[in-house]
Amino acid sequence: MGLLGSLAMLVPLTCLFWLPVLIMAQSTPMNGSARALDALLQDYAFRAFVVRPKTGIPYDGVVPSNLSGINITAMRLRSGSLRSKGVKMYKEFEIPIGVVEQPYVERLVLVYQNLGDWSKLYYPLPNYSYLAPVLGLLAYNASNLSATNLPELDFRAFGDPIKIKFSDVQSTPDGSVPMCVWFDLHGSVNFSNVTSGNECSTIQQGHFSIVTGSISPSGGGEEKKSHRKVGIIVGSVLGGLALLVLLAVLVLWARKCKQTKEMQEMEKAAEVGEALHMTSVGDTKAPSATVTRTQPTLESEYVP
Ligand SMILES: *[C@@H]1O[C@H](CO)[C@@H](O)[C@H](O)[C@H]1NC(C)=O
Ligand SMILES: *[C@@H]1O[C@H](CO)[C@@H](O)[C@H](O)[C@H]1NC(C)=O
Ligand SMILES: *[C@@H]1O[C@H](CO)[C@@H](O)[C@H](O)[C@H]1NC(C)=O
Ligand SMILES: *[C@@H]1O[C@H](CO)[C@@H](O)[C@H](O)[C@H]1NC(C)=O
Ligand SMILES: *[C@@H]1O[C@H](CO)[C@@H](O)[C@H](O)[C@H]1NC(C)=O
Ligand SMILES: *[C@@H]1O[C@H](CO)[C@@H](O)[C@H](O)[C@H]1NC(C)=O
Ligand SMILES: *[C@@H]1O[C@H](CO)[C@@H](O)[C@H](O)[C@H]1NC(C)=O
Ligand SMILES: *[C@@H]1O[C@H](CO)[C@@H](O)[C@H](O)[C@H]1NC(C)=O
């Protein structure tokens, strides 16, 4: 009973122990999958190129249907032209003179991503809500336009920063301040001020958006979620306790049941047992004892 009882008690305890861990796992940033998405979008953006794509012309790509809502564009550039001329306007990005990639390639492809409604999923930011979609600007070697899994080229603006002019920024809820957010390719996040109402700037590649603090414009989605989490935790603690109490009652009941049964048997044995005992001593016990005693003597005789 001891082992079984403690095992039964352990079950709800282990459940309680794992529950918060499971909830945490759900809400941790999916930086691994964001990188996998970059690789997939590189592939699909490169497919937008015709046989001989012109340099400096944006080609819109088509994403697989399981990612519909994401927009991608690819533009091929000579790296010398990027450095000396920049790109006046590439979607929301204004690329000034003086942007240099590393390592050097003769031609590069700038892949533009607009994650639309997928922004929150791939770039979760607890306590913030997005006022604009996450936009990405990444550079790749253009030497092989059918290559996949290409590493990103690092690029930096050595003169003026690259400007991002977001075209559809939701209005900021009262009392909160919009912030530019930048995700680098290693998963780190940095915030900066929004300028001119809808502009952010960067000297590096990565993913960009405009966010605001905890008040969600769509009715406190994050807060509701955290309330629900608290609800789940409290509920499971109470549930676990109730289970423990139930188990304790069961264990006690089982023990009592066993005791009463034993007592009943003892009483029964006391009533009829004495006569039985006497007869068993009388004829069955004595011969069985002689059998067990003769065995060792037989064996010792066998050994010479
Ligand atoms: C996730 O981000 C961390 C830094 O925040 C980084 O060290 C780690 O390598 C990233 N993991 C993946 C799979 O990209
Ligand atoms: C979407 O579909 C593509 C191609 O069918 C597949 O490679 C990719 O893993 C899928 N991505 C997601 C997030 O489901
Ligand atoms: C993607 O492009 C289509 C067509 O140009 C446009 O209607 C849609 O709004 C774009 N999506 C996002 C998230 O910008
Ligand atoms: C979100 O805000 C809550 C309460 O202000 C805080 O305890 C928590 O650490 C914040 N989470 C993150 C990821 O910043
Ligand atoms: C770019 O790609 C070409 C062809 O695949 C390769 O020869 C070259 O080394 C690559 N350049 C860099 C810097 O990776
Ligand atoms: C370009 O990349 C594709 C896919 O990785 C590969 O099959 C092909 O051989 C490469 N071409 C050159 C010229 O490197
Ligand atoms: C974040 O931005 C601030 C201000 O631009 C800068 O001082 C800081 O070094 C940045 N942090 C990272 C990790 O890049
Ligand atoms: C952002 O704006 C605030 C107030 O407008 C100012 O105090 C702060 O220095 C600014 N931060 C940066 C990095 O420019």
PDB file of N, CA and C in Angstrom, residues 117-210:
ATOM      1  N   ASP A 117       0.003  39.492 -41.307  1.00  0.00           N
ATOM      2  CA  ASP A 117      -0.604  38.926 -40.101  1.00  0.00           C
ATOM      3  C   ASP A 117       0.265  37.864 -39.426  1.00  0.00           C
ATOM      4  N   TRP A 118       1.310  37.455 -40.087  1.00  0.00           N
ATOM      5  CA  TRP A 118       2.190  36.429 -39.499  1.00  0.00           C
ATOM      6  C   TRP A 118       3.242  37.033 -38.579  1.00  0.00           C
ATOM      7  N   SER A 119       3.300  38.375 -38.524  1.00  0.00           N
ATOM      8  CA  SER A 119       4.334  39.064 -37.747  1.00  0.00           C
ATOM      9  C   SER A 119       4.419  38.563 -36.311  1.00  0.00           C
ATOM     10  N   LYS A 120       3.265  38.564 -35.642  1.00  0.00           N
ATOM     11  CA  LYS A 120       3.214  38.201 -34.223  1.00  0.00           C
ATOM     12  C   LYS A 120       3.671  36.768 -33.995  1.00  0.00           C
ATOM     13  N   LEU A 121       3.354  35.912 -34.934  1.00  0.00           N
ATOM     14  CA  LEU A 121       3.669  34.497 -34.774  1.00  0.00           C
ATOM     15  C   LEU A 121       5.171  34.238 -34.874  1.00  0.00           C
ATOM     16  N   TYR A 122       5.795  34.874 -35.860  1.00  0.00           N
ATOM     17  CA  TYR A 122       7.229  34.619 -36.056  1.00  0.00           C
ATOM     18  C   TYR A 122       8.108  35.527 -35.197  1.00  0.00           C
ATOM     19  N   TYR A 123       7.591  36.689 -34.821  1.00  0.00           N
ATOM     20  CA  TYR A 123       8.363  37.603 -33.978  1.00  0.00           C
ATOM     21  C   TYR A 123       7.537  37.998 -32.756  1.00  0.00           C
ATOM     22  N   PRO A 124       7.264  37.038 -31.869  1.00  0.00           N
ATOM     23  CA  PRO A 124       6.439  37.360 -30.704  1.00  0.00           C
ATOM     24  C   PRO A 124       7.178  38.330 -29.784  1.00  0.00           C
ATOM     25  N   LEU A 125       6.478  39.351 -29.333  1.00  0.00           N
ATOM     26  CA  LEU A 125       7.056  40.334 -28.421  1.00  0.00           C
ATOM     27  C   LEU A 125       6.108  40.483 -27.238  1.00  0.00           C
ATOM     28  N   PRO A 126       6.344  39.731 -26.163  1.00  0.00           N
ATOM     29  CA  PRO A 126       5.453  39.833 -25.012  1.00  0.00           C
ATOM     30  C   PRO A 126       5.393  41.273 -24.511  1.00  0.00           C
ATOM     31  N   ASN A 127       4.222  41.712 -24.097  1.00  0.00           N
ATOM     32  CA  ASN A 127       3.995  43.049 -23.536  1.00  0.00           C
ATOM     33  C   ASN A 127       3.983  44.168 -24.587  1.00  0.00           C
ATOM     34  N   TYR A 128       4.080  43.827 -25.859  1.00  0.00           N
ATOM     35  CA  TYR A 128       3.977  44.834 -26.906  1.00  0.00           C
ATOM     36  C   TYR A 128       2.950  44.381 -27.929  1.00  0.00           C
ATOM     37  N   SER A 129       2.355  45.335 -28.622  1.00  0.00           N
ATOM     38  CA  SER A 129       1.530  44.926 -29.754  1.00  0.00           C
ATOM     39  C   SER A 129       1.998  45.674 -30.993  1.00  0.00           C
ATOM     40  N   TYR A 130       1.843  45.013 -32.111  1.00  0.00           N
ATOM     41  CA  TYR A 130       2.324  45.562 -33.366  1.00  0.00           C
ATOM     42  C   TYR A 130       1.364  46.602 -33.930  1.00  0.00           C
ATOM     43  N   LEU A 131       1.909  47.715 -34.354  1.00  0.00           N
ATOM     44  CA  LEU A 131       1.116  48.742 -35.030  1.00  0.00           C
ATOM     45  C   LEU A 131       1.346  48.693 -36.537  1.00  0.00           C
ATOM     46  N   ALA A 132       2.338  47.902 -36.948  1.00  0.00           N
ATOM     47  CA  ALA A 132       2.661  47.759 -38.368  1.00  0.00           C
ATOM     48  C   ALA A 132       3.172  46.334 -38.574  1.00  0.00           C
ATOM     49  N   PRO A 133       3.101  45.823 -39.803  1.00  0.00           N
ATOM     50  CA  PRO A 133       3.637  44.482 -40.037  1.00  0.00           C
ATOM     51  C   PRO A 133       5.158  44.467 -39.896  1.00  0.00           C
ATOM     52  N   VAL A 134       5.696  43.311 -39.615  1.00  0.00           N
ATOM     53  CA  VAL A 134       7.147  43.154 -39.580  1.00  0.00           C
ATOM     54  C   VAL A 134       7.660  43.116 -41.023  1.00  0.00           C
ATOM     55  N   LEU A 135       8.639  43.978 -41.313  1.00  0.00           N
ATOM     56  CA  LEU A 135       9.265  44.016 -42.638  1.00  0.00           C
ATOM     57  C   LEU A 135      10.694  43.512 -42.516  1.00  0.00           C
ATOM     58  N   GLY A 136      11.114  42.762 -43.505  1.00  0.00           N
ATOM     59  CA  GLY A 136      12.490  42.272 -43.482  1.00  0.00           C
ATOM     60  C   GLY A 136      13.255  42.762 -44.687  1.00  0.00           C
ATOM     61  N   LEU A 137      14.536  43.008 -44.505  1.00  0.00           N
ATOM     62  CA  LEU A 137      15.429  43.336 -45.621  1.00  0.00           C
ATOM     63  C   LEU A 137      16.717  42.545 -45.425  1.00  0.00           C
ATOM     64  N   LEU A 138      16.940  41.595 -46.325  1.00  0.00           N
ATOM     65  CA  LEU A 138      18.092  40.695 -46.203  1.00  0.00           C
ATOM     66  C   LEU A 138      18.823  40.638 -47.537  1.00  0.00           C
ATOM     67  N   ALA A 139      20.133  40.450 -47.475  1.00  0.00           N
ATOM     68  CA  ALA A 139      20.948  40.445 -48.695  1.00  0.00           C
ATOM     69  C   ALA A 139      21.586  39.076 -48.921  1.00  0.00           C
ATOM     70  N   TYR A 140      21.614  38.666 -50.201  1.00  0.00           N
ATOM     71  CA  TYR A 140      22.188  37.370 -50.543  1.00  0.00           C
ATOM     72  C   TYR A 140      23.087  37.509 -51.769  1.00  0.00           C
ATOM     73  N   ASN A 141      24.003  36.571 -51.891  1.00  0.00           N
ATOM     74  CA  ASN A 141      24.857  36.421 -53.057  1.00  0.00           C
ATOM     75  C   ASN A 141      23.980  36.149 -54.287  1.00  0.00           C
ATOM     76  N   ALA A 142      24.155  36.946 -55.355  1.00  0.00           N
ATOM     77  CA  ALA A 142      23.311  36.782 -56.540  1.00  0.00           C
ATOM     78  C   ALA A 142      23.958  35.933 -57.627  1.00  0.00           C
ATOM     79  N   SER A 143      25.088  35.308 -57.323  1.00  0.00           N
ATOM     80  CA  SER A 143      25.797  34.562 -58.369  1.00  0.00           C
ATOM     81  C   SER A 143      25.010  33.359 -58.863  1.00  0.00           C
ATOM     82  N   ASN A 144      24.272  32.732 -57.995  1.00  0.00           N
ATOM     83  CA  ASN A 144      23.483  31.556 -58.386  1.00  0.00           C
ATOM     84  C   ASN A 144      22.039  31.776 -57.981  1.00  0.00           C
ATOM     85  N   LEU A 145      21.219  32.101 -58.964  1.00  0.00           N
ATOM     86  CA  LEU A 145      19.829  32.466 -58.643  1.00  0.00           C
ATOM     87  C   LEU A 145      18.943  31.251 -58.389  1.00  0.00           C
ATOM     88  N   SER A 146      19.481  30.024 -58.532  1.00  0.00           N
ATOM     89  CA  SER A 146      18.670  28.868 -58.132  1.00  0.00           C
ATOM     90  C   SER A 146      19.176  28.252 -56.838  1.00  0.00           C
ATOM     91  N   ALA A 147      20.064  28.953 -56.162  1.00  0.00           N
ATOM     92  CA  ALA A 147      20.600  28.428 -54.903  1.00  0.00           C
ATOM     93  C   ALA A 147      19.576  28.556 -53.779  1.00  0.00           C
ATOM     94  N   THR A 148      19.617  27.591 -52.877  1.00  0.00           N
ATOM     95  CA  THR A 148      18.761  27.650 -51.688  1.00  0.00           C
ATOM     96  C   THR A 148      19.656  27.580 -50.449  1.00  0.00           C
ATOM     97  N   ASN A 149      19.059  27.868 -49.315  1.00  0.00           N
ATOM     98  CA  ASN A 149      19.801  27.861 -48.048  1.00  0.00           C
ATOM     99  C   ASN A 149      21.047  28.733 -48.098  1.00  0.00           C
ATOM    100  N   LEU A 150      20.962  29.843 -48.794  1.00  0.00           N
ATOM    101  CA  LEU A 150      22.098  30.767 -48.861  1.00  0.00           C
ATOM    102  C   LEU A 150      22.269  31.469 -47.518  1.00  0.00           C
ATOM    103  N   PRO A 151      23.489  31.700 -47.123  1.00  0.00           N
ATOM    104  CA  PRO A 151      23.687  32.516 -45.918  1.00  0.00           C
ATOM    105  C   PRO A 151      23.430  33.983 -46.254  1.00  0.00           C
ATOM    106  N   GLU A 152      22.945  34.751 -45.293  1.00  0.00           N
ATOM    107  CA  GLU A 152      22.755  36.188 -45.528  1.00  0.00           C
ATOM    108  C   GLU A 152      24.115  36.867 -45.575  1.00  0.00           C
ATOM    109  N   LEU A 153      24.191  37.899 -46.388  1.00  0.00           N
ATOM    110  CA  LEU A 153      25.381  38.747 -46.362  1.00  0.00           C
ATOM    111  C   LEU A 153      25.110  39.827 -45.326  1.00  0.00           C
ATOM    112  N   ASP A 154      26.116  40.180 -44.596  1.00  0.00           N
ATOM    113  CA  ASP A 154      25.971  41.265 -43.640  1.00  0.00           C
ATOM    114  C   ASP A 154      26.084  42.568 -44.429  1.00  0.00           C
ATOM    115  N   PHE A 155      25.212  43.522 -44.165  1.00  0.00           N
ATOM    116  CA  PHE A 155      25.464  44.825 -44.795  1.00  0.00           C
ATOM    117  C   PHE A 155      25.285  45.953 -43.791  1.00  0.00           C
ATOM    118  N   ARG A 156      26.009  47.017 -44.027  1.00  0.00           N
ATOM    119  CA  ARG A 156      25.971  48.171 -43.119  1.00  0.00           C
ATOM    120  C   ARG A 156      25.917  49.458 -43.896  1.00  0.00           C
ATOM    121  N   ALA A 157      25.231  50.438 -43.323  1.00  0.00           N
ATOM    122  CA  ALA A 157      25.203  51.774 -43.903  1.00  0.00           C
ATOM    123  C   ALA A 157      26.300  52.583 -43.230  1.00  0.00           C
ATOM    124  N   PHE A 158      27.276  52.956 -44.012  1.00  0.00           N
ATOM    125  CA  PHE A 158      28.386  53.719 -43.428  1.00  0.00           C
ATOM    126  C   PHE A 158      28.137  55.223 -43.488  1.00  0.00           C
ATOM    127  N   GLY A 159      27.218  55.651 -44.355  1.00  0.00           N
ATOM    128  CA  GLY A 159      26.863  57.075 -44.386  1.00  0.00           C
ATOM    129  C   GLY A 159      25.612  57.291 -43.565  1.00  0.00           C
ATOM    130  N   ASP A 160      24.568  57.805 -44.235  1.00  0.00           N
ATOM    131  CA  ASP A 160      23.275  57.954 -43.566  1.00  0.00           C
ATOM    132  C   ASP A 160      22.680  56.581 -43.302  1.00  0.00           C
ATOM    133  N   PRO A 161      21.788  56.483 -42.287  1.00  0.00           N
ATOM    134  CA  PRO A 161      21.131  55.192 -42.068  1.00  0.00           C
ATOM    135  C   PRO A 161      20.074  54.892 -43.138  1.00  0.00           C
ATOM    136  N   ILE A 162      19.728  53.628 -43.238  1.00  0.00           N
ATOM    137  CA  ILE A 162      18.625  53.211 -44.107  1.00  0.00           C
ATOM    138  C   ILE A 162      17.332  53.623 -43.407  1.00  0.00           C
ATOM    139  N   LYS A 163      16.412  54.222 -44.176  1.00  0.00           N
ATOM    140  CA  LYS A 163      15.138  54.649 -43.580  1.00  0.00           C
ATOM    141  C   LYS A 163      14.035  53.667 -43.956  1.00  0.00           C
ATOM    142  N   ILE A 164      13.147  53.388 -43.004  1.00  0.00           N
ATOM    143  CA  ILE A 164      12.000  52.529 -43.275  1.00  0.00           C
ATOM    144  C   ILE A 164      10.760  53.384 -43.067  1.00  0.00           C
ATOM    145  N   LYS A 165      10.016  53.606 -44.164  1.00  0.00           N
ATOM    146  CA  LYS A 165       8.804  54.426 -44.068  1.00  0.00           C
ATOM    147  C   LYS A 165       7.591  53.506 -44.108  1.00  0.00           C
ATOM    148  N   PHE A 166       7.077  53.187 -42.941  1.00  0.00           N
ATOM    149  CA  PHE A 166       5.940  52.258 -42.848  1.00  0.00           C
ATOM    150  C   PHE A 166       4.708  52.903 -43.460  1.00  0.00           C
ATOM    151  N   SER A 167       4.002  52.135 -44.294  1.00  0.00           N
ATOM    152  CA  SER A 167       2.907  52.755 -45.018  1.00  0.00           C
ATOM    153  C   SER A 167       1.562  52.643 -44.299  1.00  0.00           C
ATOM    154  N   ASP A 168       1.401  51.617 -43.483  1.00  0.00           N
ATOM    155  CA  ASP A 168       0.102  51.512 -42.803  1.00  0.00           C
ATOM    156  C   ASP A 168       0.293  51.265 -41.311  1.00  0.00           C
ATOM    157  N   VAL A 169       0.556  52.367 -40.588  1.00  0.00           N
ATOM    158  CA  VAL A 169       0.757  52.271 -39.139  1.00  0.00           C
ATOM    159  C   VAL A 169      -0.583  52.519 -38.454  1.00  0.00           C
ATOM    160  N   GLN A 170      -0.977  51.605 -37.569  1.00  0.00           N
ATOM    161  CA  GLN A 170      -2.206  51.815 -36.803  1.00  0.00           C
ATOM    162  C   GLN A 170      -1.985  52.964 -35.831  1.00  0.00           C
ATOM    163  N   SER A 171      -3.061  53.645 -35.486  1.00  0.00           N
ATOM    164  CA  SER A 171      -2.891  54.770 -34.564  1.00  0.00           C
ATOM    165  C   SER A 171      -2.554  54.244 -33.170  1.00  0.00           C
ATOM    166  N   THR A 172      -1.762  55.028 -32.464  1.00  0.00           N
ATOM    167  CA  THR A 172      -1.288  54.621 -31.146  1.00  0.00           C
ATOM    168  C   THR A 172      -2.403  54.807 -30.117  1.00  0.00           C
ATOM    169  N   PRO A 173      -2.637  53.813 -29.265  1.00  0.00           N
ATOM    170  CA  PRO A 173      -3.644  53.998 -28.216  1.00  0.00           C
ATOM    171  C   PRO A 173      -3.224  55.127 -27.279  1.00  0.00           C
ATOM    172  N   ASP A 174      -4.207  55.808 -26.686  1.00  0.00           N
ATOM    173  CA  ASP A 174      -3.912  56.939 -25.793  1.00  0.00           C
ATOM    174  C   ASP A 174      -2.942  56.520 -24.690  1.00  0.00           C
ATOM    175  N   GLY A 175      -2.002  57.409 -24.420  1.00  0.00           N
ATOM    176  CA  GLY A 175      -1.101  57.187 -23.289  1.00  0.00           C
ATOM    177  C   GLY A 175       0.044  56.233 -23.558  1.00  0.00           C
ATOM    178  N   SER A 176       0.135  55.706 -24.769  1.00  0.00           N
ATOM    179  CA  SER A 176       1.281  54.853 -25.052  1.00  0.00           C
ATOM    180  C   SER A 176       2.102  55.454 -26.186  1.00  0.00           C
ATOM    181  N   VAL A 177       3.359  55.070 -26.230  1.00  0.00           N
ATOM    182  CA  VAL A 177       4.292  55.661 -27.186  1.00  0.00           C
ATOM    183  C   VAL A 177       4.703  54.597 -28.199  1.00  0.00           C
ATOM    184  N   PRO A 178       4.614  54.924 -29.488  1.00  0.00           N
ATOM    185  CA  PRO A 178       5.074  53.943 -30.476  1.00  0.00           C
ATOM    186  C   PRO A 178       6.594  53.854 -30.465  1.00  0.00           C
ATOM    187  N   MET A 179       7.103  52.669 -30.722  1.00  0.00           N
ATOM    188  CA  MET A 179       8.546  52.454 -30.744  1.00  0.00           C
ATOM    189  C   MET A 179       8.915  51.652 -31.984  1.00  0.00           C
ATOM    190  N   CYS A 180      10.082  51.981 -32.538  1.00  0.00           N
ATOM    191  CA  CYS A 180      10.614  51.137 -33.603  1.00  0.00           C
ATOM    192  C   CYS A 180      11.232  49.917 -32.945  1.00  0.00           C
ATOM    193  N   VAL A 181      11.045  48.771 -33.567  1.00  0.00           N
ATOM    194  CA  VAL A 181      11.703  47.575 -33.042  1.00  0.00           C
ATOM    195  C   VAL A 181      12.504  46.946 -34.167  1.00  0.00           C
ATOM    196  N   TRP A 182      13.686  46.479 -33.793  1.00  0.00           N
ATOM    197  CA  TRP A 182      14.572  45.853 -34.760  1.00  0.00           C
ATOM    198  C   TRP A 182      15.007  44.498 -34.227  1.00  0.00           C
ATOM    199  N   PHE A 183      14.830  43.456 -35.037  1.00  0.00           N
ATOM    200  CA  PHE A 183      15.299  42.109 -34.692  1.00  0.00           C
ATOM    201  C   PHE A 183      16.510  41.816 -35.576  1.00  0.00           C
ATOM    202  N   ASP A 184      17.622  41.503 -34.966  1.00  0.00           N
ATOM    203  CA  ASP A 184      18.751  41.101 -35.805  1.00  0.00           C
ATOM    204  C   ASP A 184      18.612  39.607 -36.119  1.00  0.00           C
ATOM    205  N   LEU A 185      19.539  39.082 -36.888  1.00  0.00           N
ATOM    206  CA  LEU A 185      19.380  37.704 -37.344  1.00  0.00           C
ATOM    207  C   LEU A 185      19.697  36.679 -36.259  1.00  0.00           C
ATOM    208  N   HIS A 186      20.215  37.123 -35.123  1.00  0.00           N
ATOM    209  CA  HIS A 186      20.532  36.196 -34.039  1.00  0.00           C
ATOM    210  C   HIS A 186      19.458  36.177 -32.970  1.00  0.00           C
ATOM    211  N   GLY A 187      18.374  36.909 -33.209  1.00  0.00           N
ATOM    212  CA  GLY A 187      17.262  36.879 -32.260  1.00  0.00           C
ATOM    213  C   GLY A 187      17.279  37.995 -31.242  1.00  0.00           C
ATOM    214  N   SER A 188      18.266  38.904 -31.281  1.00  0.00           N
ATOM    215  CA  SER A 188      18.195  39.989 -30.293  1.00  0.00           C
ATOM    216  C   SER A 188      17.320  41.127 -30.807  1.00  0.00           C
ATOM    217  N   VAL A 189      16.760  41.838 -29.866  1.00  0.00           N
ATOM    218  CA  VAL A 189      15.748  42.863 -30.138  1.00  0.00           C
ATOM    219  C   VAL A 189      16.276  44.193 -29.654  1.00  0.00           C
ATOM    220  N   ASN A 190      16.018  45.257 -30.413  1.00  0.00           N
ATOM    221  CA  ASN A 190      16.404  46.588 -29.943  1.00  0.00           C
ATOM    222  C   ASN A 190      15.312  47.590 -30.321  1.00  0.00           C
ATOM    223  N   PHE A 191      15.117  48.557 -29.440  1.00  0.00           N
ATOM    224  CA  PHE A 191      14.071  49.553 -29.656  1.00  0.00           C
ATOM    225  C   PHE A 191      14.692  50.913 -29.934  1.00  0.00           C
ATOM    226  N   SER A 192      13.990  51.710 -30.731  1.00  0.00           N
ATOM    227  CA  SER A 192      14.434  53.086 -30.947  1.00  0.00           C
ATOM    228  C   SER A 192      13.209  53.953 -31.196  1.00  0.00           C
ATOM    229  N   ASN A 193      13.426  55.264 -31.289  1.00  0.00           N
ATOM    230  CA  ASN A 193      12.290  56.178 -31.445  1.00  0.00           C
ATOM    231  C   ASN A 193      11.759  56.190 -32.874  1.00  0.00           C
ATOM    232  N   VAL A 194      10.446  56.387 -32.969  1.00  0.00           N
ATOM    233  CA  VAL A 194       9.827  56.582 -34.281  1.00  0.00           C
ATOM    234  C   VAL A 194      10.023  58.055 -34.650  1.00  0.00           C
ATOM    235  N   THR A 195      10.357  58.314 -35.925  1.00  0.00           N
ATOM    236  CA  THR A 195      10.461  59.714 -36.349  1.00  0.00           C
ATOM    237  C   THR A 195       9.412  59.975 -37.428  1.00  0.00           C
ATOM    238  N   SER A 196       8.979  61.214 -37.508  1.00  0.00           N
ATOM    239  CA  SER A 196       7.972  61.648 -38.490  1.00  0.00           C
ATOM    240  C   SER A 196       6.709  60.787 -38.466  1.00  0.00           C
ATOM    241  N   GLY A 197       6.397  60.212 -37.327  1.00  0.00           N
ATOM    242  CA  GLY A 197       5.151  59.455 -37.202  1.00  0.00           C
ATOM    243  C   GLY A 197       5.189  58.030 -37.699  1.00  0.00           C
ATOM    244  N   ASN A 198       5.994  57.753 -38.752  1.00  0.00           N
ATOM    245  CA  ASN A 198       5.957  56.401 -39.306  1.00  0.00           C
ATOM    246  C   ASN A 198       7.327  55.919 -39.792  1.00  0.00           C
ATOM    247  N   GLU A 199       8.394  56.575 -39.346  1.00  0.00           N
ATOM    248  CA  GLU A 199       9.712  56.206 -39.862  1.00  0.00           C
ATOM    249  C   GLU A 199      10.630  55.623 -38.792  1.00  0.00           C
ATOM    250  N   CYS A 200      11.366  54.598 -39.212  1.00  0.00           N
ATOM    251  CA  CYS A 200      12.404  54.035 -38.375  1.00  0.00           C
ATOM    252  C   CYS A 200      13.678  54.051 -39.191  1.00  0.00           C
ATOM    253  N   SER A 201      14.815  53.919 -38.525  1.00  0.00           N
ATOM    254  CA  SER A 201      16.044  53.847 -39.296  1.00  0.00           C
ATOM    255  C   SER A 201      16.946  52.748 -38.748  1.00  0.00           C
ATOM    256  N   THR A 202      17.815  52.292 -39.624  1.00  0.00           N
ATOM    257  CA  THR A 202      18.709  51.196 -39.247  1.00  0.00           C
ATOM    258  C   THR A 202      20.014  51.337 -40.007  1.00  0.00           C
ATOM    259  N   ILE A 203      21.075  50.810 -39.450  1.00  0.00           N
ATOM    260  CA  ILE A 203      22.315  50.754 -40.212  1.00  0.00           C
ATOM    261  C   ILE A 203      22.606  49.313 -40.613  1.00  0.00           C
ATOM    262  N   GLN A 204      21.703  48.388 -40.246  1.00  0.00           N
ATOM    263  CA  GLN A 204      21.955  46.971 -40.506  1.00  0.00           C
ATOM    264  C   GLN A 204      20.727  46.286 -41.087  1.00  0.00           C
ATOM    265  N   GLN A 205      20.961  45.059 -41.557  1.00  0.00           N
ATOM    266  CA  GLN A 205      19.859  44.237 -42.044  1.00  0.00           C
ATOM    267  C   GLN A 205      19.047  43.680 -40.863  1.00  0.00           C
ATOM    268  N   GLY A 206      17.940  43.049 -41.189  1.00  0.00           N
ATOM    269  CA  GLY A 206      17.136  42.413 -40.151  1.00  0.00           C
ATOM    270  C   GLY A 206      15.661  42.607 -40.416  1.00  0.00           C
ATOM    271  N   HIS A 207      14.879  42.557 -39.335  1.00  0.00           N
ATOM    272  CA  HIS A 207      13.424  42.705 -39.416  1.00  0.00           C
ATOM    273  C   HIS A 207      12.998  43.879 -38.564  1.00  0.00           C
ATOM    274  N   PHE A 208      12.015  44.628 -39.069  1.00  0.00           N
ATOM    275  CA  PHE A 208      11.668  45.896 -38.449  1.00  0.00           C
ATOM    276  C   PHE A 208      10.153  46.048 -38.328  1.00  0.00           C
ATOM    277  N   SER A 209       9.740  46.761 -37.275  1.00  0.00           N
ATOM    278  CA  SER A 209       8.326  47.085 -37.162  1.00  0.00           C
ATOM    279  C   SER A 209       8.142  48.248 -36.193  1.00  0.00           C
ATOM    280  N   ILE A 210       6.892  48.629 -36.003  1.00  0.00           N
ATOM    281  CA  ILE A 210       6.549  49.644 -35.003  1.00  0.00           C
ATOM    282  C   ILE A 210       5.613  48.990 -34.003  1.00  0.00           C
TER     283      ILE A 210
END
